[in-house]
mmCIF file with all atom_site columns, C-alpha atoms and ligand atoms in Angstrom:
data_model
loop_
_atom_site.group_PDB
_atom_site.id
_atom_site.type_symbol
_atom_site.label_atom_id
_atom_site.label_alt_id
_atom_site.label_comp_id
_atom_site.label_asym_id
_atom_site.label_entity_id
_atom_site.label_seq_id
_atom_site.pdbx_PDB_ins_code
_atom_site.Cartn_x
_atom_site.Cartn_y
_atom_site.Cartn_z
_atom_site.occupancy
_atom_site.B_iso_or_equiv
_atom_site.pdbx_formal_charge
_atom_site.auth_seq_id
_atom_site.auth_comp_id
_atom_site.auth_asym_id
_atom_site.auth_atom_id
_atom_site.pdbx_PDB_model_num
ATOM   1   C CA  . MET K 1 1   ? 45.118 12.960  39.389 1.00 0.00 ? 1   MET K CA  1
ATOM   2   C CA  . ARG K 1 2   ? 43.093 10.062  39.816 1.00 0.00 ? 2   ARG K CA  1
ATOM   3   C CA  . SER K 1 3   ? 40.138 9.193   37.610 1.00 0.00 ? 3   SER K CA  1
ATOM   4   C CA  . THR K 1 4   ? 36.813 10.112  38.870 1.00 0.00 ? 4   THR K CA  1
ATOM   5   C CA  . LEU K 1 5   ? 33.396 8.226   38.122 1.00 0.00 ? 5   LEU K CA  1
ATOM   6   C CA  . THR K 1 6   ? 30.514 10.624  37.658 1.00 0.00 ? 6   THR K CA  1
ATOM   7   C CA  . LEU K 1 7   ? 26.748 10.130  36.767 1.00 0.00 ? 7   LEU K CA  1
ATOM   8   C CA  . VAL K 1 8   ? 24.833 12.928  34.691 1.00 0.00 ? 8   VAL K CA  1
ATOM   9   C CA  . GLN K 1 9   ? 21.194 12.528  33.543 1.00 0.00 ? 9   GLN K CA  1
ATOM   10  C CA  . GLY K 1 10  ? 21.035 14.281  30.107 1.00 0.00 ? 10  GLY K CA  1
ATOM   11  C CA  . ASP K 1 11  ? 21.618 13.978  26.414 1.00 0.00 ? 11  ASP K CA  1
ATOM   12  C CA  . ILE K 1 12  ? 25.086 12.406  25.742 1.00 0.00 ? 12  ILE K CA  1
ATOM   13  C CA  . THR K 1 13  ? 25.552 14.611  22.531 1.00 0.00 ? 13  THR K CA  1
ATOM   14  C CA  . ALA K 1 14  ? 25.695 17.733  24.629 1.00 0.00 ? 14  ALA K CA  1
ATOM   15  C CA  . GLN K 1 15  ? 28.571 16.408  26.853 1.00 0.00 ? 15  GLN K CA  1
ATOM   16  C CA  . ALA K 1 16  ? 31.737 18.569  26.502 1.00 0.00 ? 16  ALA K CA  1
ATOM   17  C CA  . VAL K 1 17  ? 34.266 15.698  26.883 1.00 0.00 ? 17  VAL K CA  1
ATOM   18  C CA  . ASP K 1 18  ? 37.145 14.307  24.861 1.00 0.00 ? 18  ASP K CA  1
ATOM   19  C CA  . ALA K 1 19  ? 35.286 11.077  23.676 1.00 0.00 ? 19  ALA K CA  1
ATOM   20  C CA  . VAL K 1 20  ? 31.802 10.268  23.686 1.00 0.00 ? 20  VAL K CA  1
ATOM   21  C CA  . VAL K 1 21  ? 30.926 6.527   23.232 1.00 0.00 ? 21  VAL K CA  1
ATOM   22  C CA  . ASN K 1 22  ? 28.197 5.688   20.704 1.00 0.00 ? 22  ASN K CA  1
ATOM   23  C CA  . ALA K 1 23  ? 25.831 2.733   21.164 1.00 0.00 ? 23  ALA K CA  1
ATOM   24  C CA  . ALA K 1 24  ? 26.033 1.852   17.586 1.00 0.00 ? 24  ALA K CA  1
ATOM   25  C CA  . ASN K 1 25  ? 25.152 -1.329  15.501 1.00 0.00 ? 25  ASN K CA  1
ATOM   26  C CA  . SER K 1 26  ? 27.687 -3.352  13.468 1.00 0.00 ? 26  SER K CA  1
ATOM   27  C CA  . SER K 1 27  ? 26.686 -1.513  10.210 1.00 0.00 ? 27  SER K CA  1
ATOM   28  C CA  . LEU K 1 28  ? 28.228 1.791   11.629 1.00 0.00 ? 28  LEU K CA  1
ATOM   29  C CA  . LEU K 1 29  ? 25.673 3.587   9.527  1.00 0.00 ? 29  LEU K CA  1
ATOM   30  C CA  . GLY K 1 30  ? 23.426 4.923   12.099 1.00 0.00 ? 30  GLY K CA  1
ATOM   31  C CA  . GLY K 1 31  ? 20.182 4.237   13.768 1.00 0.00 ? 31  GLY K CA  1
ATOM   32  C CA  . GLY K 1 32  ? 18.110 5.192   16.453 1.00 0.00 ? 32  GLY K CA  1
ATOM   33  C CA  . GLY K 1 33  ? 18.561 6.224   20.272 1.00 0.00 ? 33  GLY K CA  1
ATOM   34  C CA  . VAL K 1 34  ? 22.020 7.293   20.873 1.00 0.00 ? 34  VAL K CA  1
ATOM   35  C CA  . ASP K 1 35  ? 23.370 6.458   17.463 1.00 0.00 ? 35  ASP K CA  1
ATOM   36  C CA  . GLY K 1 36  ? 20.696 8.733   15.929 1.00 0.00 ? 36  GLY K CA  1
ATOM   37  C CA  . ALA K 1 37  ? 21.254 11.458  18.227 1.00 0.00 ? 37  ALA K CA  1
ATOM   38  C CA  . ILE K 1 38  ? 25.094 11.433  17.676 1.00 0.00 ? 38  ILE K CA  1
ATOM   39  C CA  . HIS K 1 39  ? 24.727 11.416  13.911 1.00 0.00 ? 39  HIS K CA  1
ATOM   40  C CA  . ARG K 1 40  ? 21.914 13.963  13.913 1.00 0.00 ? 40  ARG K CA  1
ATOM   41  C CA  . ARG K 1 41  ? 23.690 16.342  16.022 1.00 0.00 ? 41  ARG K CA  1
ATOM   42  C CA  . GLY K 1 42  ? 27.404 15.405  14.968 1.00 0.00 ? 42  GLY K CA  1
ATOM   43  C CA  . GLY K 1 43  ? 26.649 15.820  11.461 1.00 0.00 ? 43  GLY K CA  1
ATOM   44  C CA  . PRO K 1 44  ? 27.617 14.164  8.173  1.00 0.00 ? 44  PRO K CA  1
ATOM   45  C CA  . ASP K 1 45  ? 31.421 14.033  8.916  1.00 0.00 ? 45  ASP K CA  1
ATOM   46  C CA  . ILE K 1 46  ? 30.788 11.115  11.410 1.00 0.00 ? 46  ILE K CA  1
ATOM   47  C CA  . LEU K 1 47  ? 29.000 9.045   8.890  1.00 0.00 ? 47  LEU K CA  1
ATOM   48  C CA  . ALA K 1 48  ? 31.561 9.793   6.208  1.00 0.00 ? 48  ALA K CA  1
ATOM   49  C CA  . GLU K 1 49  ? 34.426 8.384   8.521  1.00 0.00 ? 49  GLU K CA  1
ATOM   50  C CA  . CYS K 1 50  ? 32.250 5.437   9.354  1.00 0.00 ? 50  CYS K CA  1
ATOM   51  C CA  . ARG K 1 51  ? 31.655 4.579   5.680  1.00 0.00 ? 51  ARG K CA  1
ATOM   52  C CA  . ALA K 1 52  ? 35.484 4.909   5.174  1.00 0.00 ? 52  ALA K CA  1
ATOM   53  C CA  . LEU K 1 53  ? 35.919 2.412   8.035  1.00 0.00 ? 53  LEU K CA  1
ATOM   54  C CA  . ARG K 1 54  ? 33.397 -0.051  6.381  1.00 0.00 ? 54  ARG K CA  1
ATOM   55  C CA  . ALA K 1 55  ? 35.354 0.442   3.034  1.00 0.00 ? 55  ALA K CA  1
ATOM   56  C CA  . GLY K 1 56  ? 38.389 -0.473  4.784  1.00 0.00 ? 56  GLY K CA  1
ATOM   57  C CA  . HIS K 1 57  ? 39.388 -2.443  7.848  1.00 0.00 ? 57  HIS K CA  1
ATOM   58  C CA  . TYR K 1 58  ? 35.676 -3.090  8.926  1.00 0.00 ? 58  TYR K CA  1
ATOM   59  C CA  . GLY K 1 59  ? 34.345 -4.279  5.560  1.00 0.00 ? 59  GLY K CA  1
ATOM   60  C CA  . ARG K 1 60  ? 31.989 -6.621  7.402  1.00 0.00 ? 60  ARG K CA  1
ATOM   61  C CA  . GLY K 1 61  ? 30.909 -4.367  10.003 1.00 0.00 ? 61  GLY K CA  1
ATOM   62  C CA  . LEU K 1 62  ? 32.137 -3.534  13.492 1.00 0.00 ? 62  LEU K CA  1
ATOM   63  C CA  . PRO K 1 63  ? 31.763 -6.801  15.376 1.00 0.00 ? 63  PRO K CA  1
ATOM   64  C CA  . THR K 1 64  ? 29.879 -6.781  18.826 1.00 0.00 ? 64  THR K CA  1
ATOM   65  C CA  . GLY K 1 65  ? 32.127 -5.804  21.682 1.00 0.00 ? 65  GLY K CA  1
ATOM   66  C CA  . GLN K 1 66  ? 34.745 -3.999  19.583 1.00 0.00 ? 66  GLN K CA  1
ATOM   67  C CA  . ALA K 1 67  ? 35.172 -0.218  19.497 1.00 0.00 ? 67  ALA K CA  1
ATOM   68  C CA  . VAL K 1 68  ? 36.579 2.249   16.822 1.00 0.00 ? 68  VAL K CA  1
ATOM   69  C CA  . ALA K 1 69  ? 37.010 5.928   16.820 1.00 0.00 ? 69  ALA K CA  1
ATOM   70  C CA  . THR K 1 70  ? 36.026 8.899   14.378 1.00 0.00 ? 70  THR K CA  1
ATOM   71  C CA  . THR K 1 71  ? 35.831 12.470  14.585 1.00 0.00 ? 71  THR K CA  1
ATOM   72  C CA  . ALA K 1 72  ? 32.856 13.942  16.771 1.00 0.00 ? 72  ALA K CA  1
ATOM   73  C CA  . GLY K 1 73  ? 31.822 16.347  14.037 1.00 0.00 ? 73  GLY K CA  1
ATOM   74  C CA  . ARG K 1 74  ? 29.948 19.108  15.371 1.00 0.00 ? 74  ARG K CA  1
ATOM   75  C CA  . LEU K 1 75  ? 29.622 17.585  18.881 1.00 0.00 ? 75  LEU K CA  1
ATOM   76  C CA  . PRO K 1 76  ? 31.147 19.442  21.809 1.00 0.00 ? 76  PRO K CA  1
ATOM   77  C CA  . ALA K 1 77  ? 33.578 16.487  21.926 1.00 0.00 ? 77  ALA K CA  1
ATOM   78  C CA  . ARG K 1 78  ? 36.744 15.499  19.909 1.00 0.00 ? 78  ARG K CA  1
ATOM   79  C CA  . TRP K 1 79  ? 35.968 11.936  19.099 1.00 0.00 ? 79  TRP K CA  1
ATOM   80  C CA  . VAL K 1 80  ? 33.199 9.520   19.044 1.00 0.00 ? 80  VAL K CA  1
ATOM   81  C CA  . ILE K 1 81  ? 34.117 6.062   19.844 1.00 0.00 ? 81  ILE K CA  1
ATOM   82  C CA  . HIS K 1 82  ? 31.671 3.693   18.269 1.00 0.00 ? 82  HIS K CA  1
ATOM   83  C CA  . THR K 1 83  ? 31.011 0.322   20.115 1.00 0.00 ? 83  THR K CA  1
ATOM   84  C CA  . VAL K 1 84  ? 28.438 -2.358  19.292 1.00 0.00 ? 84  VAL K CA  1
ATOM   85  C CA  . GLY K 1 85  ? 26.693 -3.716  22.341 1.00 0.00 ? 85  GLY K CA  1
ATOM   86  C CA  . PRO K 1 86  ? 25.072 -7.292  22.493 1.00 0.00 ? 86  PRO K CA  1
ATOM   87  C CA  . VAL K 1 87  ? 21.374 -7.740  21.986 1.00 0.00 ? 87  VAL K CA  1
ATOM   88  C CA  . HIS K 1 88  ? 20.110 -9.174  25.402 1.00 0.00 ? 88  HIS K CA  1
ATOM   89  C CA  . SER K 1 89  ? 19.300 -12.941 25.408 1.00 0.00 ? 89  SER K CA  1
ATOM   90  C CA  . ALA K 1 90  ? 17.138 -14.667 27.905 1.00 0.00 ? 90  ALA K CA  1
ATOM   91  C CA  . THR K 1 91  ? 19.061 -18.139 27.050 1.00 0.00 ? 91  THR K CA  1
ATOM   92  C CA  . GLU K 1 92  ? 22.583 -16.975 26.394 1.00 0.00 ? 92  GLU K CA  1
ATOM   93  C CA  . ASP K 1 93  ? 24.752 -15.037 28.761 1.00 0.00 ? 93  ASP K CA  1
ATOM   94  C CA  . ARG K 1 94  ? 26.404 -12.265 26.625 1.00 0.00 ? 94  ARG K CA  1
ATOM   95  C CA  . THR K 1 95  ? 27.737 -10.418 29.546 1.00 0.00 ? 95  THR K CA  1
ATOM   96  C CA  . ALA K 1 96  ? 31.295 -10.832 28.322 1.00 0.00 ? 96  ALA K CA  1
ATOM   97  C CA  . LEU K 1 97  ? 30.646 -8.950  25.228 1.00 0.00 ? 97  LEU K CA  1
ATOM   98  C CA  . LEU K 1 98  ? 28.892 -5.928  27.163 1.00 0.00 ? 98  LEU K CA  1
ATOM   99  C CA  . VAL K 1 99  ? 32.024 -6.006  29.311 1.00 0.00 ? 99  VAL K CA  1
ATOM   100 C CA  . SER K 1 100 ? 34.069 -5.868  26.220 1.00 0.00 ? 100 SER K CA  1
ATOM   101 C CA  . CYS K 1 101 ? 32.294 -2.730  24.888 1.00 0.00 ? 101 CYS K CA  1
ATOM   102 C CA  . TYR K 1 102 ? 33.421 -0.815  27.901 1.00 0.00 ? 102 TYR K CA  1
ATOM   103 C CA  . THR K 1 103 ? 37.199 -2.239  27.921 1.00 0.00 ? 103 THR K CA  1
ATOM   104 C CA  . GLN K 1 104 ? 37.564 -1.719  24.292 1.00 0.00 ? 104 GLN K CA  1
ATOM   105 C CA  . SER K 1 105 ? 36.042 1.770   24.307 1.00 0.00 ? 105 SER K CA  1
ATOM   106 C CA  . LEU K 1 106 ? 38.543 2.638   27.228 1.00 0.00 ? 106 LEU K CA  1
ATOM   107 C CA  . ARG K 1 107 ? 41.386 1.002   25.354 1.00 0.00 ? 107 ARG K CA  1
ATOM   108 C CA  . THR K 1 108 ? 40.525 3.202   22.297 1.00 0.00 ? 108 THR K CA  1
ATOM   109 C CA  . ALA K 1 109 ? 40.204 6.197   24.489 1.00 0.00 ? 109 ALA K CA  1
ATOM   110 C CA  . ALA K 1 110 ? 43.613 5.726   25.890 1.00 0.00 ? 110 ALA K CA  1
ATOM   111 C CA  . GLU K 1 111 ? 45.184 5.334   22.700 1.00 0.00 ? 111 GLU K CA  1
ATOM   112 C CA  . LEU K 1 112 ? 43.656 8.505   21.519 1.00 0.00 ? 112 LEU K CA  1
ATOM   113 C CA  . GLY K 1 113 ? 44.895 10.491  24.559 1.00 0.00 ? 113 GLY K CA  1
ATOM   114 C CA  . ALA K 1 114 ? 41.330 11.086  25.721 1.00 0.00 ? 114 ALA K CA  1
ATOM   115 C CA  . ARG K 1 115 ? 41.107 12.192  29.346 1.00 0.00 ? 115 ARG K CA  1
ATOM   116 C CA  . THR K 1 116 ? 37.501 12.655  29.676 1.00 0.00 ? 116 THR K CA  1
ATOM   117 C CA  . VAL K 1 117 ? 34.909 9.852   28.275 1.00 0.00 ? 117 VAL K CA  1
ATOM   118 C CA  . ALA K 1 118 ? 31.229 9.699   28.370 1.00 0.00 ? 118 ALA K CA  1
ATOM   119 C CA  . PHE K 1 119 ? 29.260 6.496   28.140 1.00 0.00 ? 119 PHE K CA  1
ATOM   120 C CA  . PRO K 1 120 ? 25.793 5.972   27.577 1.00 0.00 ? 120 PRO K CA  1
ATOM   121 C CA  . ALA K 1 121 ? 23.941 2.720   28.975 1.00 0.00 ? 121 ALA K CA  1
ATOM   122 C CA  . ILE K 1 122 ? 25.024 0.486   26.287 1.00 0.00 ? 122 ILE K CA  1
ATOM   123 C CA  . SER K 1 123 ? 22.670 -2.260  25.277 1.00 0.00 ? 123 SER K CA  1
ATOM   124 C CA  . ALA K 1 124 ? 19.907 -0.838  27.672 1.00 0.00 ? 124 ALA K CA  1
ATOM   125 C CA  . GLY K 1 125 ? 17.706 0.474   25.096 1.00 0.00 ? 125 GLY K CA  1
ATOM   126 C CA  . VAL K 1 126 ? 16.752 -0.998  21.705 1.00 0.00 ? 126 VAL K CA  1
ATOM   127 C CA  . TYR K 1 127 ? 19.175 -4.059  22.648 1.00 0.00 ? 127 TYR K CA  1
ATOM   128 C CA  . ARG K 1 128 ? 16.794 -4.612  25.638 1.00 0.00 ? 128 ARG K CA  1
ATOM   129 C CA  . TRP K 1 129 ? 19.279 -5.305  28.210 1.00 0.00 ? 129 TRP K CA  1
ATOM   130 C CA  . PRO K 1 130 ? 17.721 -5.027  31.795 1.00 0.00 ? 130 PRO K CA  1
ATOM   131 C CA  . LEU K 1 131 ? 18.768 -1.642  33.221 1.00 0.00 ? 131 LEU K CA  1
ATOM   132 C CA  . PRO K 1 132 ? 19.939 -3.002  36.491 1.00 0.00 ? 132 PRO K CA  1
ATOM   133 C CA  . ASP K 1 133 ? 22.296 -5.397  35.070 1.00 0.00 ? 133 ASP K CA  1
ATOM   134 C CA  . ALA K 1 134 ? 23.288 -2.961  32.307 1.00 0.00 ? 134 ALA K CA  1
ATOM   135 C CA  . ALA K 1 135 ? 24.184 -0.410  35.086 1.00 0.00 ? 135 ALA K CA  1
ATOM   136 C CA  . ARG K 1 136 ? 25.997 -2.934  37.345 1.00 0.00 ? 136 ARG K CA  1
ATOM   137 C CA  . THR K 1 137 ? 28.113 -4.396  34.435 1.00 0.00 ? 137 THR K CA  1
ATOM   138 C CA  . ALA K 1 138 ? 29.027 -0.668  33.304 1.00 0.00 ? 138 ALA K CA  1
ATOM   139 C CA  . VAL K 1 139 ? 30.061 0.480   36.858 1.00 0.00 ? 139 VAL K CA  1
ATOM   140 C CA  . THR K 1 140 ? 31.994 -2.809  37.609 1.00 0.00 ? 140 THR K CA  1
ATOM   141 C CA  . THR K 1 141 ? 33.976 -2.943  34.541 1.00 0.00 ? 141 THR K CA  1
ATOM   142 C CA  . VAL K 1 142 ? 34.919 0.763   34.470 1.00 0.00 ? 142 VAL K CA  1
ATOM   143 C CA  . ARG K 1 143 ? 35.928 0.716   38.150 1.00 0.00 ? 143 ARG K CA  1
ATOM   144 C CA  . ALA K 1 144 ? 38.182 -2.427  37.554 1.00 0.00 ? 144 ALA K CA  1
ATOM   145 C CA  . ALA K 1 145 ? 39.808 -0.657  34.521 1.00 0.00 ? 145 ALA K CA  1
ATOM   146 C CA  . LEU K 1 146 ? 40.490 2.633   36.451 1.00 0.00 ? 146 LEU K CA  1
ATOM   147 C CA  . ALA K 1 147 ? 41.849 0.516   39.399 1.00 0.00 ? 147 ALA K CA  1
ATOM   148 C CA  . SER K 1 148 ? 44.377 -1.089  37.313 1.00 0.00 ? 148 SER K CA  1
ATOM   149 C CA  . ASP K 1 149 ? 45.471 2.269   35.922 1.00 0.00 ? 149 ASP K CA  1
ATOM   150 C CA  . PRO K 1 150 ? 44.175 4.993   38.274 1.00 0.00 ? 150 PRO K CA  1
ATOM   151 C CA  . THR K 1 151 ? 45.840 7.750   36.350 1.00 0.00 ? 151 THR K CA  1
ATOM   152 C CA  . ALA K 1 152 ? 44.711 6.806   32.811 1.00 0.00 ? 152 ALA K CA  1
ATOM   153 C CA  . PHE K 1 153 ? 41.556 9.183   32.668 1.00 0.00 ? 153 PHE K CA  1
ATOM   154 C CA  . ASP K 1 154 ? 40.525 12.330  34.637 1.00 0.00 ? 154 ASP K CA  1
ATOM   155 C CA  . GLU K 1 155 ? 36.679 11.501  34.347 1.00 0.00 ? 155 GLU K CA  1
ATOM   156 C CA  . ILE K 1 156 ? 34.578 8.718   33.247 1.00 0.00 ? 156 ILE K CA  1
ATOM   157 C CA  . ARG K 1 157 ? 30.965 9.839   32.893 1.00 0.00 ? 157 ARG K CA  1
ATOM   158 C CA  . PHE K 1 158 ? 27.897 7.766   32.896 1.00 0.00 ? 158 PHE K CA  1
ATOM   159 C CA  . VAL K 1 159 ? 25.271 9.634   30.967 1.00 0.00 ? 159 VAL K CA  1
ATOM   160 C CA  . VAL K 1 160 ? 21.821 8.482   31.518 1.00 0.00 ? 160 VAL K CA  1
ATOM   161 C CA  . PHE K 1 161 ? 18.524 9.652   29.719 1.00 0.00 ? 161 PHE K CA  1
ATOM   162 C CA  . ASN K 1 162 ? 15.771 9.121   32.270 1.00 0.00 ? 162 ASN K CA  1
ATOM   163 C CA  . ASP K 1 163 ? 15.059 8.642   35.920 1.00 0.00 ? 163 ASP K CA  1
ATOM   164 C CA  . ARG K 1 164 ? 14.769 4.948   35.696 1.00 0.00 ? 164 ARG K CA  1
ATOM   165 C CA  . ALA K 1 165 ? 18.341 4.925   34.312 1.00 0.00 ? 165 ALA K CA  1
ATOM   166 C CA  . ARG K 1 166 ? 19.669 7.170   36.844 1.00 0.00 ? 166 ARG K CA  1
ATOM   167 C CA  . GLU K 1 167 ? 18.211 5.135   39.724 1.00 0.00 ? 167 GLU K CA  1
ATOM   168 C CA  . ALA K 1 168 ? 19.883 1.938   38.263 1.00 0.00 ? 168 ALA K CA  1
ATOM   169 C CA  . TYR K 1 169 ? 23.196 3.644   37.989 1.00 0.00 ? 169 TYR K CA  1
ATOM   170 C CA  . GLU K 1 170 ? 22.966 5.310   41.405 1.00 0.00 ? 170 GLU K CA  1
ATOM   171 C CA  . ALA K 1 171 ? 22.130 1.863   42.928 1.00 0.00 ? 171 ALA K CA  1
ATOM   172 C CA  . ALA K 1 172 ? 25.236 0.319   40.979 1.00 0.00 ? 172 ALA K CA  1
ATOM   173 C CA  . LEU K 1 173 ? 27.349 3.056   42.073 1.00 0.00 ? 173 LEU K CA  1
ATOM   174 C CA  . ALA K 1 174 ? 26.290 2.712   45.828 1.00 0.00 ? 174 ALA K CA  1
ATOM   175 C CA  . GLU K 1 175 ? 27.056 -0.959  45.711 1.00 0.00 ? 175 GLU K CA  1
ATOM   176 C CA  . GLY K 1 176 ? 30.853 -0.019  46.301 1.00 0.00 ? 176 GLY K CA  1
HETATM 177 N N1  . APR R 2 .   ? 21.809 10.578  25.503 1.00 0.00 ? 1   APR R N1  1
HETATM 178 C C1  . APR R 2 .   ? 22.005 9.529   26.472 1.00 0.00 ? 1   APR R C1  1
HETATM 179 N N2  . APR R 2 .   ? 21.434 8.367   26.535 1.00 0.00 ? 1   APR R N2  1
HETATM 180 C C2  . APR R 2 .   ? 20.429 8.174   25.543 1.00 0.00 ? 1   APR R C2  1
HETATM 181 C C3  . APR R 2 .   ? 20.124 9.113   24.453 1.00 0.00 ? 1   APR R C3  1
HETATM 182 C C4  . APR R 2 .   ? 20.782 10.216  24.467 1.00 0.00 ? 1   APR R C4  1
HETATM 183 N N3  . APR R 2 .   ? 20.511 11.090  23.554 1.00 0.00 ? 1   APR R N3  1
HETATM 184 N N4  . APR R 2 .   ? 19.209 8.273   23.633 1.00 0.00 ? 1   APR R N4  1
HETATM 185 C C5  . APR R 2 .   ? 18.976 7.257   24.230 1.00 0.00 ? 1   APR R C5  1
HETATM 186 N N5  . APR R 2 .   ? 19.680 7.133   25.307 1.00 0.00 ? 1   APR R N5  1
HETATM 187 C C6  . APR R 2 .   ? 19.677 5.689   26.198 1.00 0.00 ? 1   APR R C6  1
HETATM 188 C C7  . APR R 2 .   ? 18.462 4.982   26.186 1.00 0.00 ? 1   APR R C7  1
HETATM 189 O O1  . APR R 2 .   ? 17.450 5.377   26.893 1.00 0.00 ? 1   APR R O1  1
HETATM 190 C C8  . APR R 2 .   ? 19.126 3.695   26.722 1.00 0.00 ? 1   APR R C8  1
HETATM 191 O O2  . APR R 2 .   ? 19.275 3.745   28.099 1.00 0.00 ? 1   APR R O2  1
HETATM 192 O O3  . APR R 2 .   ? 20.662 5.002   25.892 1.00 0.00 ? 1   APR R O3  1
HETATM 193 C C9  . APR R 2 .   ? 20.646 3.859   26.257 1.00 0.00 ? 1   APR R C9  1
HETATM 194 C C10 . APR R 2 .   ? 20.942 2.851   25.075 1.00 0.00 ? 1   APR R C10 1
HETATM 195 O O4  . APR R 2 .   ? 19.913 2.715   24.216 1.00 0.00 ? 1   APR R O4  1
HETATM 196 P P1  . APR R 2 .   ? 20.020 2.629   22.615 1.00 0.00 ? 1   APR R P1  1
HETATM 197 O O5  . APR R 2 .   ? 20.529 3.935   21.962 1.00 0.00 ? 1   APR R O5  1
HETATM 198 O O6  . APR R 2 .   ? 18.707 2.153   22.062 1.00 0.00 ? 1   APR R O6  1
HETATM 199 O O7  . APR R 2 .   ? 21.317 1.709   22.385 1.00 0.00 ? 1   APR R O7  1
HETATM 200 P P2  . APR R 2 .   ? 21.414 0.163   22.438 1.00 0.00 ? 1   APR R P2  1
HETATM 201 O O8  . APR R 2 .   ? 20.309 -0.439  23.436 1.00 0.00 ? 1   APR R O8  1
HETATM 202 O O9  . APR R 2 .   ? 22.802 -0.227  22.662 1.00 0.00 ? 1   APR R O9  1
HETATM 203 O O10 . APR R 2 .   ? 20.924 -0.390  20.981 1.00 0.00 ? 1   APR R O10 1
HETATM 204 C C11 . APR R 2 .   ? 21.564 -0.126  19.896 1.00 0.00 ? 1   APR R C11 1
HETATM 205 O O11 . APR R 2 .   ? 19.883 0.721   18.611 1.00 0.00 ? 1   APR R O11 1
HETATM 206 O O12 . APR R 2 .   ? 19.966 2.887   18.046 1.00 0.00 ? 1   APR R O12 1
HETATM 207 C C12 . APR R 2 .   ? 19.992 1.748   17.690 1.00 0.00 ? 1   APR R C12 1
HETATM 208 O O13 . APR R 2 .   ? 21.758 2.064   15.892 1.00 0.00 ? 1   APR R O13 1
HETATM 209 C C13 . APR R 2 .   ? 21.574 1.621   17.176 1.00 0.00 ? 1   APR R C13 1
HETATM 210 O O14 . APR R 2 .   ? 21.233 -0.636  16.310 1.00 0.00 ? 1   APR R O14 1
HETATM 211 C C14 . APR R 2 .   ? 21.664 0.100   17.449 1.00 0.00 ? 1   APR R C14 1
HETATM 212 C C15 . APR R 2 .   ? 20.832 -0.073  18.662 1.00 0.00 ? 1   APR R C15 1
#
């Protein structure tokens, strides 16, 4: 079965997929936005595993552009894949780091055996990445990854939280 790319407007914590991607920060200890929602709804088991990661391999925090998986706790998903997006900069092009969030999250999902993955608009909130470019980068990167291995996943789902984000992703998906 070939992978399908879908777009949903809603709460990423409500997605019944194998893996939900979290727009985390390097501390892995929670925050606002997607991060806050995932920890709030997913419960303490997620944070407990994040703390264990900080006590072990990620003693200095999760670097920007990298991804690591934990349980999804009480979410209707099996795993949370935490990734740290770049903060948008007007002077430095950090696109490669944003691309890495998607490619590393997909690599982690494939390693887990996840067949359905939900992504938020990484960096497009607190990290101030302009939505049109955040959407274009997400769609282009995921499409390229799926083209290189069309049977790796059943569904990759972009989950957007408001109309403006939905319009940005619809435009990016229409760019073909
Ligand atoms: N479901 C889906 N999308 C959401 C949700 C949700 N529950 N909450 C917010 N969003 C959207 C935002 O509207 C934005 O478009 O997710 C996108 C990413 O926004 P943020 O969550 O702010 O993530 P980011 O911009 O990557 O900033 C990460 O914010 O919450 C802190 O701890 C986090 O420090 C980290 C930083």
